[in-house]
Amino acid sequence: MPWISRPPTPQTQAIIDDFNTFRGGFLNSYAQMEFTVGRLLSRFNVTSPFSGSQDGVKFRFESRLVAFEKLLKERDELRSYRSQGLKLCSRLRAKDQLRNYFAHGIVRYEAENMTFTIRRILPSKKDPWEEVALDIHVSEIAPKLSDMSLLTQEFMYFARDLSEQFALQF
């Protein structure tokens, strides 16, 4: 629940509720795709002709994306899926910064300018306690959530198509 710059009115509370739906929906969508990439790698790894294609379990999501992109680029069997898959990975990677703010940040809502500020600690060599901030205006919430929902649906249909084409038993 975001901190609010002044006691909430019913209108302010409705905005807060929309933001909470946005934050939760965004993280849920991201997690869905994060798991799906790992599951695809796992299923490819035990399905012929891809058996043994993975050199180990990838726990960090960036490592999973790199492994999935490598699989798409290197396997001729995936040629017809390559372009779409790489574009989806690129679009997902572009969401990583917002995901990190949502997952690891604290939010404050400034009712006067209708802006949410998300602060998080991003350690650097110079300052291990460095704080960074991201502002999101109320008008950005619906378009950003819609964009993430659409990406998730496209990604899940892509995964389903791969599963059906290669009998991944996804």
Short mmCIF file of N, CA and C in Angstrom, two decimals:
data_model
loop_
_atom_site.label_atom_id
_atom_site.label_comp_id
_atom_site.label_asym_id
_atom_site.label_seq_id
_atom_site.Cartn_x
_atom_site.Cartn_y
_atom_site.Cartn_z
N MET A 1 0.85 -1.18 0.00
CA MET A 1 0.00 0.00 0.00
C MET A 1 0.89 1.24 0.00
N PRO A 2 0.76 2.09 -0.99
CA PRO A 2 1.60 3.29 -1.05
C PRO A 2 1.34 4.25 0.11
N TRP A 3 2.41 4.93 0.50
CA TRP A 3 2.24 6.07 1.39
C TRP A 3 1.53 7.14 0.59
N ILE A 4 0.75 7.95 1.27
CA ILE A 4 -0.01 9.00 0.59
C ILE A 4 0.38 10.34 1.21
N SER A 5 0.49 11.36 0.37
CA SER A 5 0.94 12.67 0.83
C SER A 5 -0.06 13.37 1.74
N ARG A 6 -1.30 12.94 1.70
CA ARG A 6 -2.32 13.52 2.59
C ARG A 6 -3.36 12.44 2.86
N PRO A 7 -4.20 12.63 3.88
CA PRO A 7 -5.21 11.61 4.16
C PRO A 7 -6.06 11.33 2.91
N PRO A 8 -6.34 10.06 2.65
CA PRO A 8 -7.02 9.72 1.40
C PRO A 8 -8.49 10.12 1.38
N THR A 9 -8.91 10.57 0.23
CA THR A 9 -10.33 10.78 -0.05
C THR A 9 -10.81 9.54 -0.79
N PRO A 10 -12.10 9.38 -1.00
CA PRO A 10 -12.56 8.24 -1.80
C PRO A 10 -11.95 8.23 -3.21
N GLN A 11 -11.77 9.40 -3.80
CA GLN A 11 -11.17 9.47 -5.13
C GLN A 11 -9.70 9.04 -5.10
N THR A 12 -8.98 9.51 -4.08
CA THR A 12 -7.58 9.12 -3.94
C THR A 12 -7.47 7.62 -3.69
N GLN A 13 -8.35 7.09 -2.87
CA GLN A 13 -8.31 5.65 -2.59
C GLN A 13 -8.57 4.84 -3.85
N ALA A 14 -9.44 5.32 -4.72
CA ALA A 14 -9.69 4.62 -5.99
C ALA A 14 -8.43 4.60 -6.86
N ILE A 15 -7.69 5.70 -6.85
CA ILE A 15 -6.44 5.76 -7.60
C ILE A 15 -5.42 4.79 -7.01
N ILE A 16 -5.34 4.76 -5.68
CA ILE A 16 -4.44 3.83 -5.00
C ILE A 16 -4.81 2.39 -5.35
N ASP A 17 -6.09 2.08 -5.35
CA ASP A 17 -6.54 0.73 -5.70
C ASP A 17 -6.14 0.37 -7.13
N ASP A 18 -6.28 1.33 -8.05
CA ASP A 18 -5.86 1.09 -9.43
C ASP A 18 -4.36 0.81 -9.51
N PHE A 19 -3.58 1.57 -8.75
CA PHE A 19 -2.14 1.36 -8.74
C PHE A 19 -1.79 -0.02 -8.18
N ASN A 20 -2.45 -0.40 -7.09
CA ASN A 20 -2.19 -1.72 -6.51
C ASN A 20 -2.54 -2.84 -7.49
N THR A 21 -3.62 -2.67 -8.24
CA THR A 21 -3.98 -3.64 -9.27
C THR A 21 -2.91 -3.67 -10.36
N PHE A 22 -2.43 -2.50 -10.74
CA PHE A 22 -1.37 -2.40 -11.74
C PHE A 22 -0.11 -3.11 -11.26
N ARG A 23 0.32 -2.78 -10.06
CA ARG A 23 1.56 -3.38 -9.53
C ARG A 23 1.43 -4.90 -9.43
N GLY A 24 0.35 -5.36 -8.84
CA GLY A 24 0.15 -6.80 -8.69
C GLY A 24 -0.01 -7.51 -10.02
N GLY A 25 -0.78 -6.90 -10.91
CA GLY A 25 -0.99 -7.50 -12.22
C GLY A 25 0.29 -7.56 -13.03
N PHE A 26 1.09 -6.51 -12.94
CA PHE A 26 2.37 -6.47 -13.64
C PHE A 26 3.29 -7.58 -13.13
N LEU A 27 3.41 -7.67 -11.80
CA LEU A 27 4.29 -8.69 -11.23
C LEU A 27 3.79 -10.10 -11.51
N ASN A 28 2.48 -10.29 -11.48
CA ASN A 28 1.90 -11.58 -11.80
C ASN A 28 2.21 -11.97 -13.24
N SER A 29 2.05 -11.03 -14.15
CA SER A 29 2.34 -11.29 -15.56
C SER A 29 3.81 -11.62 -15.77
N TYR A 30 4.67 -10.86 -15.13
CA TYR A 30 6.11 -11.09 -15.25
C TYR A 30 6.46 -12.48 -14.73
N ALA A 31 5.92 -12.83 -13.57
CA ALA A 31 6.20 -14.15 -12.99
C ALA A 31 5.71 -15.27 -13.90
N GLN A 32 4.57 -15.07 -14.53
CA GLN A 32 4.02 -16.07 -15.45
C GLN A 32 5.00 -16.33 -16.59
N MET A 33 5.54 -15.27 -17.15
CA MET A 33 6.49 -15.43 -18.26
C MET A 33 7.84 -15.95 -17.77
N GLU A 34 8.25 -15.51 -16.59
CA GLU A 34 9.51 -15.98 -16.02
C GLU A 34 9.48 -17.50 -15.85
N PHE A 35 8.40 -18.01 -15.28
CA PHE A 35 8.27 -19.46 -15.12
C PHE A 35 8.19 -20.15 -16.47
N THR A 36 7.44 -19.57 -17.39
CA THR A 36 7.24 -20.19 -18.70
C THR A 36 8.55 -20.36 -19.45
N VAL A 37 9.43 -19.37 -19.40
CA VAL A 37 10.73 -19.50 -20.06
C VAL A 37 11.50 -20.68 -19.44
N GLY A 38 11.52 -20.76 -18.12
CA GLY A 38 12.20 -21.88 -17.47
C GLY A 38 11.57 -23.21 -17.82
N ARG A 39 10.26 -23.25 -17.86
CA ARG A 39 9.55 -24.49 -18.20
C ARG A 39 9.84 -24.90 -19.64
N LEU A 40 9.84 -23.95 -20.56
CA LEU A 40 10.18 -24.27 -21.94
C LEU A 40 11.59 -24.86 -22.04
N LEU A 41 12.55 -24.23 -21.38
CA LEU A 41 13.92 -24.76 -21.41
C LEU A 41 13.96 -26.17 -20.84
N SER A 42 13.25 -26.38 -19.75
CA SER A 42 13.21 -27.69 -19.12
C SER A 42 12.61 -28.74 -20.05
N ARG A 43 11.51 -28.40 -20.69
CA ARG A 43 10.84 -29.36 -21.57
C ARG A 43 11.65 -29.61 -22.85
N PHE A 44 12.24 -28.56 -23.41
CA PHE A 44 13.10 -28.77 -24.58
C PHE A 44 14.26 -29.71 -24.21
N ASN A 45 14.80 -29.53 -23.03
CA ASN A 45 15.97 -30.29 -22.61
C ASN A 45 15.72 -31.79 -22.53
N VAL A 46 14.47 -32.20 -22.39
CA VAL A 46 14.16 -33.64 -22.27
C VAL A 46 13.34 -34.15 -23.46
N THR A 47 13.21 -33.32 -24.49
CA THR A 47 12.40 -33.69 -25.65
C THR A 47 13.27 -33.77 -26.90
N SER A 48 13.18 -34.89 -27.59
CA SER A 48 13.92 -35.06 -28.84
C SER A 48 13.35 -34.11 -29.90
N PRO A 49 14.13 -33.49 -30.70
CA PRO A 49 15.57 -33.63 -30.93
C PRO A 49 16.41 -32.66 -30.11
N PHE A 50 15.83 -32.06 -29.09
CA PHE A 50 16.54 -31.04 -28.30
C PHE A 50 17.18 -31.60 -27.04
N SER A 51 17.01 -32.88 -26.78
CA SER A 51 17.48 -33.50 -25.54
C SER A 51 18.93 -33.12 -25.24
N GLY A 52 19.16 -32.70 -23.99
CA GLY A 52 20.50 -32.32 -23.57
C GLY A 52 20.98 -30.98 -24.07
N SER A 53 20.08 -30.18 -24.61
CA SER A 53 20.48 -28.88 -25.18
C SER A 53 20.85 -27.85 -24.12
N GLN A 54 20.43 -28.08 -22.88
CA GLN A 54 20.72 -27.13 -21.81
C GLN A 54 21.83 -27.67 -20.93
N ASP A 55 22.78 -26.81 -20.60
CA ASP A 55 23.92 -27.25 -19.80
C ASP A 55 23.68 -27.15 -18.30
N GLY A 56 22.48 -26.86 -17.90
CA GLY A 56 22.14 -26.79 -16.48
C GLY A 56 20.93 -25.91 -16.27
N VAL A 57 20.41 -25.97 -15.06
CA VAL A 57 19.24 -25.18 -14.70
C VAL A 57 19.65 -23.72 -14.58
N LYS A 58 18.84 -22.85 -15.14
CA LYS A 58 19.08 -21.41 -15.06
C LYS A 58 18.13 -20.83 -14.01
N PHE A 59 18.69 -20.33 -12.91
CA PHE A 59 17.85 -19.81 -11.84
C PHE A 59 17.55 -18.32 -12.03
N ARG A 60 18.55 -17.54 -12.43
CA ARG A 60 18.32 -16.12 -12.66
C ARG A 60 17.57 -15.93 -13.97
N PHE A 61 16.61 -15.04 -13.97
CA PHE A 61 15.78 -14.88 -15.15
C PHE A 61 16.57 -14.42 -16.36
N GLU A 62 17.51 -13.51 -16.15
CA GLU A 62 18.33 -13.06 -17.29
C GLU A 62 19.06 -14.24 -17.92
N SER A 63 19.55 -15.15 -17.09
CA SER A 63 20.23 -16.35 -17.62
C SER A 63 19.26 -17.23 -18.40
N ARG A 64 18.03 -17.31 -17.94
CA ARG A 64 17.01 -18.08 -18.68
C ARG A 64 16.74 -17.45 -20.04
N LEU A 65 16.60 -16.13 -20.05
CA LEU A 65 16.34 -15.46 -21.33
C LEU A 65 17.50 -15.67 -22.30
N VAL A 66 18.72 -15.54 -21.80
CA VAL A 66 19.89 -15.74 -22.66
C VAL A 66 19.89 -17.16 -23.22
N ALA A 67 19.62 -18.14 -22.37
CA ALA A 67 19.60 -19.54 -22.83
C ALA A 67 18.48 -19.78 -23.84
N PHE A 68 17.33 -19.16 -23.61
CA PHE A 68 16.20 -19.33 -24.52
C PHE A 68 16.50 -18.67 -25.87
N GLU A 69 17.08 -17.47 -25.83
CA GLU A 69 17.47 -16.80 -27.07
C GLU A 69 18.52 -17.62 -27.83
N LYS A 70 19.46 -18.18 -27.11
CA LYS A 70 20.49 -19.01 -27.74
C LYS A 70 19.85 -20.21 -28.43
N LEU A 71 18.91 -20.85 -27.76
CA LEU A 71 18.21 -22.00 -28.33
C LEU A 71 17.48 -21.59 -29.61
N LEU A 72 16.79 -20.46 -29.56
CA LEU A 72 16.06 -19.97 -30.73
C LEU A 72 17.01 -19.67 -31.90
N LYS A 73 18.16 -19.10 -31.60
CA LYS A 73 19.11 -18.71 -32.65
C LYS A 73 19.85 -19.90 -33.25
N GLU A 74 20.15 -20.89 -32.43
CA GLU A 74 21.04 -21.96 -32.87
C GLU A 74 20.35 -23.20 -33.43
N ARG A 75 19.09 -23.40 -33.11
CA ARG A 75 18.43 -24.63 -33.55
C ARG A 75 17.61 -24.37 -34.80
N ASP A 76 17.96 -25.07 -35.87
CA ASP A 76 17.24 -24.92 -37.13
C ASP A 76 15.77 -25.32 -37.00
N GLU A 77 15.49 -26.25 -36.11
CA GLU A 77 14.10 -26.68 -35.91
C GLU A 77 13.21 -25.52 -35.44
N LEU A 78 13.81 -24.51 -34.86
CA LEU A 78 13.06 -23.37 -34.32
C LEU A 78 13.08 -22.16 -35.25
N ARG A 79 13.60 -22.35 -36.46
CA ARG A 79 13.77 -21.24 -37.41
C ARG A 79 12.48 -20.44 -37.59
N SER A 80 11.36 -21.10 -37.75
CA SER A 80 10.11 -20.38 -38.02
C SER A 80 9.59 -19.63 -36.78
N TYR A 81 10.13 -19.92 -35.61
CA TYR A 81 9.72 -19.26 -34.37
C TYR A 81 10.74 -18.21 -33.91
N ARG A 82 11.88 -18.19 -34.57
CA ARG A 82 13.02 -17.37 -34.12
C ARG A 82 12.68 -15.89 -34.00
N SER A 83 12.20 -15.29 -35.05
CA SER A 83 11.96 -13.84 -35.06
C SER A 83 10.96 -13.44 -33.98
N GLN A 84 9.84 -14.13 -33.93
CA GLN A 84 8.82 -13.80 -32.93
C GLN A 84 9.35 -14.02 -31.52
N GLY A 85 10.05 -15.13 -31.30
CA GLY A 85 10.57 -15.43 -29.96
C GLY A 85 11.58 -14.41 -29.49
N LEU A 86 12.48 -14.00 -30.38
CA LEU A 86 13.49 -13.01 -30.00
C LEU A 86 12.85 -11.66 -29.72
N LYS A 87 11.83 -11.30 -30.49
CA LYS A 87 11.12 -10.04 -30.23
C LYS A 87 10.42 -10.08 -28.88
N LEU A 88 9.78 -11.20 -28.57
CA LEU A 88 9.11 -11.33 -27.27
C LEU A 88 10.11 -11.24 -26.13
N CYS A 89 11.26 -11.88 -26.28
CA CYS A 89 12.29 -11.81 -25.24
C CYS A 89 12.78 -10.37 -25.06
N SER A 90 12.96 -9.67 -26.15
CA SER A 90 13.40 -8.27 -26.08
C SER A 90 12.36 -7.41 -25.37
N ARG A 91 11.10 -7.61 -25.71
CA ARG A 91 10.02 -6.84 -25.05
C ARG A 91 9.95 -7.17 -23.57
N LEU A 92 10.13 -8.43 -23.23
CA LEU A 92 10.11 -8.82 -21.82
C LEU A 92 11.30 -8.23 -21.07
N ARG A 93 12.46 -8.28 -21.67
CA ARG A 93 13.66 -7.72 -21.04
C ARG A 93 13.47 -6.22 -20.76
N ALA A 94 12.75 -5.54 -21.63
CA ALA A 94 12.50 -4.10 -21.45
C ALA A 94 11.63 -3.81 -20.23
N LYS A 95 10.95 -4.83 -19.71
CA LYS A 95 10.09 -4.66 -18.53
C LYS A 95 10.85 -4.90 -17.23
N ASP A 96 12.09 -5.33 -17.32
CA ASP A 96 12.84 -5.74 -16.14
C ASP A 96 13.02 -4.62 -15.13
N GLN A 97 13.31 -3.42 -15.60
CA GLN A 97 13.53 -2.31 -14.66
C GLN A 97 12.28 -2.03 -13.83
N LEU A 98 11.13 -1.96 -14.49
CA LEU A 98 9.89 -1.70 -13.76
C LEU A 98 9.58 -2.85 -12.82
N ARG A 99 9.84 -4.07 -13.26
CA ARG A 99 9.64 -5.23 -12.39
C ARG A 99 10.47 -5.09 -11.12
N ASN A 100 11.73 -4.68 -11.25
CA ASN A 100 12.59 -4.53 -10.08
C ASN A 100 12.10 -3.43 -9.14
N TYR A 101 11.62 -2.34 -9.69
CA TYR A 101 11.05 -1.30 -8.84
C TYR A 101 9.83 -1.82 -8.10
N PHE A 102 8.95 -2.50 -8.80
CA PHE A 102 7.73 -3.02 -8.17
C PHE A 102 8.05 -4.07 -7.11
N ALA A 103 8.98 -4.95 -7.41
CA ALA A 103 9.27 -6.06 -6.49
C ALA A 103 10.10 -5.62 -5.29
N HIS A 104 10.92 -4.59 -5.44
CA HIS A 104 11.87 -4.25 -4.40
C HIS A 104 11.74 -2.81 -3.89
N GLY A 105 10.71 -2.11 -4.32
CA GLY A 105 10.61 -0.70 -3.96
C GLY A 105 9.48 -0.38 -3.01
N ILE A 106 9.55 0.83 -2.50
CA ILE A 106 8.48 1.38 -1.67
C ILE A 106 7.85 2.52 -2.46
N VAL A 107 6.55 2.67 -2.33
CA VAL A 107 5.80 3.61 -3.17
C VAL A 107 5.21 4.73 -2.31
N ARG A 108 5.26 5.92 -2.86
CA ARG A 108 4.59 7.07 -2.26
C ARG A 108 3.75 7.72 -3.34
N TYR A 109 2.54 8.12 -2.96
CA TYR A 109 1.65 8.79 -3.90
C TYR A 109 1.51 10.24 -3.50
N GLU A 110 1.83 11.13 -4.44
CA GLU A 110 1.66 12.57 -4.25
C GLU A 110 0.34 12.97 -4.88
N ALA A 111 -0.66 13.17 -4.06
CA ALA A 111 -2.00 13.47 -4.56
C ALA A 111 -2.04 14.78 -5.33
N GLU A 112 -1.19 15.74 -4.95
CA GLU A 112 -1.22 17.05 -5.59
C GLU A 112 -0.88 16.98 -7.08
N ASN A 113 0.10 16.14 -7.44
CA ASN A 113 0.48 16.06 -8.85
C ASN A 113 0.14 14.70 -9.47
N MET A 114 -0.59 13.88 -8.72
CA MET A 114 -1.09 12.58 -9.19
C MET A 114 0.05 11.69 -9.70
N THR A 115 1.13 11.66 -8.92
CA THR A 115 2.31 10.89 -9.32
C THR A 115 2.70 9.91 -8.22
N PHE A 116 2.97 8.68 -8.65
CA PHE A 116 3.53 7.66 -7.76
C PHE A 116 5.04 7.70 -7.93
N THR A 117 5.75 7.72 -6.81
CA THR A 117 7.20 7.62 -6.83
C THR A 117 7.59 6.32 -6.15
N ILE A 118 8.33 5.50 -6.89
CA ILE A 118 8.79 4.23 -6.36
C ILE A 118 10.28 4.37 -6.11
N ARG A 119 10.68 4.11 -4.87
CA ARG A 119 12.09 4.21 -4.50
C ARG A 119 12.61 2.82 -4.16
N ARG A 120 13.84 2.57 -4.58
CA ARG A 120 14.49 1.30 -4.23
C ARG A 120 15.97 1.53 -4.05
N ILE A 121 16.60 0.59 -3.39
CA ILE A 121 18.05 0.65 -3.21
C ILE A 121 18.70 -0.09 -4.36
N LEU A 122 19.63 0.59 -5.01
CA LEU A 122 20.38 0.01 -6.11
C LEU A 122 21.86 0.22 -5.81
N PRO A 123 22.48 -0.74 -5.15
CA PRO A 123 23.87 -0.56 -4.71
C PRO A 123 24.81 -0.28 -5.89
N SER A 124 25.77 0.57 -5.62
CA SER A 124 26.82 0.83 -6.60
C SER A 124 28.16 0.71 -5.87
N LYS A 125 29.24 0.68 -6.62
CA LYS A 125 30.56 0.61 -6.00
C LYS A 125 30.80 1.84 -5.12
N LYS A 126 30.28 2.96 -5.57
CA LYS A 126 30.47 4.21 -4.83
C LYS A 126 29.61 4.26 -3.57
N ASP A 127 28.39 3.75 -3.66
CA ASP A 127 27.46 3.83 -2.53
C ASP A 127 26.59 2.57 -2.48
N PRO A 128 26.86 1.68 -1.52
CA PRO A 128 26.07 0.45 -1.44
C PRO A 128 24.62 0.69 -1.01
N TRP A 129 24.30 1.89 -0.57
CA TRP A 129 22.94 2.23 -0.15
C TRP A 129 22.28 3.26 -1.07
N GLU A 130 22.79 3.37 -2.27
CA GLU A 130 22.25 4.36 -3.20
C GLU A 130 20.77 4.09 -3.48
N GLU A 131 19.98 5.14 -3.39
CA GLU A 131 18.56 5.05 -3.71
C GLU A 131 18.30 5.63 -5.08
N VAL A 132 17.44 4.96 -5.81
CA VAL A 132 17.00 5.45 -7.11
C VAL A 132 15.48 5.54 -7.06
N ALA A 133 14.93 6.36 -7.94
CA ALA A 133 13.48 6.56 -7.93
C ALA A 133 12.93 6.54 -9.35
N LEU A 134 11.69 6.14 -9.43
CA LEU A 134 10.97 6.12 -10.69
C LEU A 134 9.60 6.74 -10.46
N ASP A 135 9.23 7.69 -11.29
CA ASP A 135 7.92 8.33 -11.18
C ASP A 135 6.97 7.77 -12.23
N ILE A 136 5.74 7.53 -11.81
CA ILE A 136 4.69 7.08 -12.71
C ILE A 136 3.46 7.94 -12.47
N HIS A 137 3.05 8.67 -13.48
CA HIS A 137 1.85 9.49 -13.38
C HIS A 137 0.63 8.59 -13.49
N VAL A 138 -0.44 8.99 -12.85
CA VAL A 138 -1.68 8.22 -12.87
C VAL A 138 -2.11 7.88 -14.31
N SER A 139 -1.90 8.81 -15.22
CA SER A 139 -2.33 8.59 -16.61
C SER A 139 -1.56 7.46 -17.30
N GLU A 140 -0.43 7.04 -16.73
CA GLU A 140 0.38 5.98 -17.33
C GLU A 140 -0.04 4.58 -16.89
N ILE A 141 -0.84 4.48 -15.85
CA ILE A 141 -1.15 3.18 -15.25
C ILE A 141 -1.88 2.26 -16.22
N ALA A 142 -2.99 2.69 -16.74
CA ALA A 142 -3.79 1.81 -17.62
C ALA A 142 -3.02 1.39 -18.87
N PRO A 143 -2.36 2.32 -19.58
CA PRO A 143 -1.61 1.88 -20.77
C PRO A 143 -0.48 0.90 -20.45
N LYS A 144 0.23 1.13 -19.35
CA LYS A 144 1.33 0.23 -18.99
C LYS A 144 0.81 -1.16 -18.61
N LEU A 145 -0.30 -1.21 -17.89
CA LEU A 145 -0.88 -2.50 -17.52
C LEU A 145 -1.40 -3.23 -18.75
N SER A 146 -2.04 -2.51 -19.63
CA SER A 146 -2.56 -3.12 -20.86
C SER A 146 -1.42 -3.66 -21.72
N ASP A 147 -0.34 -2.91 -21.83
CA ASP A 147 0.82 -3.36 -22.60
C ASP A 147 1.41 -4.64 -22.01
N MET A 148 1.52 -4.69 -20.68
CA MET A 148 2.08 -5.89 -20.05
C MET A 148 1.14 -7.08 -20.21
N SER A 149 -0.15 -6.85 -20.08
CA SER A 149 -1.13 -7.94 -20.26
C SER A 149 -1.07 -8.49 -21.68
N LEU A 150 -0.97 -7.60 -22.65
CA LEU A 150 -0.88 -8.04 -24.04
C LEU A 150 0.40 -8.84 -24.29
N LEU A 151 1.52 -8.35 -23.78
CA LEU A 151 2.78 -9.08 -23.91
C LEU A 151 2.65 -10.48 -23.31
N THR A 152 2.05 -10.57 -22.14
CA THR A 152 1.90 -11.87 -21.49
C THR A 152 1.05 -12.81 -22.32
N GLN A 153 -0.06 -12.31 -22.85
CA GLN A 153 -0.91 -13.16 -23.68
C GLN A 153 -0.16 -13.62 -24.93
N GLU A 154 0.55 -12.73 -25.57
CA GLU A 154 1.33 -13.10 -26.76
C GLU A 154 2.39 -14.14 -26.41
N PHE A 155 3.05 -13.94 -25.28
CA PHE A 155 4.09 -14.88 -24.87
C PHE A 155 3.51 -16.25 -24.55
N MET A 156 2.37 -16.28 -23.88
CA MET A 156 1.77 -17.56 -23.51
C MET A 156 1.27 -18.31 -24.75
N TYR A 157 0.72 -17.60 -25.71
CA TYR A 157 0.31 -18.25 -26.96
C TYR A 157 1.52 -18.77 -27.73
N PHE A 158 2.60 -18.02 -27.71
CA PHE A 158 3.85 -18.46 -28.33
C PHE A 158 4.33 -19.76 -27.67
N ALA A 159 4.32 -19.79 -26.35
CA ALA A 159 4.74 -21.00 -25.62
C ALA A 159 3.83 -22.18 -25.94
N ARG A 160 2.54 -21.91 -26.02
CA ARG A 160 1.59 -22.98 -26.36
C ARG A 160 1.88 -23.52 -27.75
N ASP A 161 2.14 -22.63 -28.70
CA ASP A 161 2.45 -23.07 -30.06
C ASP A 161 3.72 -23.93 -30.09
N LEU A 162 4.75 -23.51 -29.37
CA LEU A 162 5.97 -24.30 -29.30
C LEU A 162 5.69 -25.68 -28.70
N SER A 163 4.92 -25.67 -27.63
CA SER A 163 4.59 -26.94 -26.96
C SER A 163 3.86 -27.89 -27.89
N GLU A 164 2.89 -27.36 -28.63
CA GLU A 164 2.14 -28.21 -29.55
C GLU A 164 3.00 -28.69 -30.71
N GLN A 165 3.80 -27.80 -31.26
CA GLN A 165 4.63 -28.15 -32.42
C GLN A 165 5.68 -29.21 -32.10
N PHE A 166 6.26 -29.12 -30.91
CA PHE A 166 7.37 -30.01 -30.57
C PHE A 166 7.02 -31.03 -29.48
N ALA A 167 5.73 -31.18 -29.20
CA ALA A 167 5.25 -32.16 -28.21
C ALA A 167 6.00 -32.03 -26.88
N LEU A 168 6.05 -30.80 -26.38
CA LEU A 168 6.77 -30.53 -25.14
C LEU A 168 5.99 -30.93 -23.89
N GLN A 169 4.73 -31.27 -24.06
CA GLN A 169 3.86 -31.62 -22.93
C GLN A 169 3.88 -30.52 -21.89
N PHE A 170 3.74 -29.33 -22.35
CA PHE A 170 3.78 -28.15 -21.49
C PHE A 170 2.57 -28.06 -20.68
#
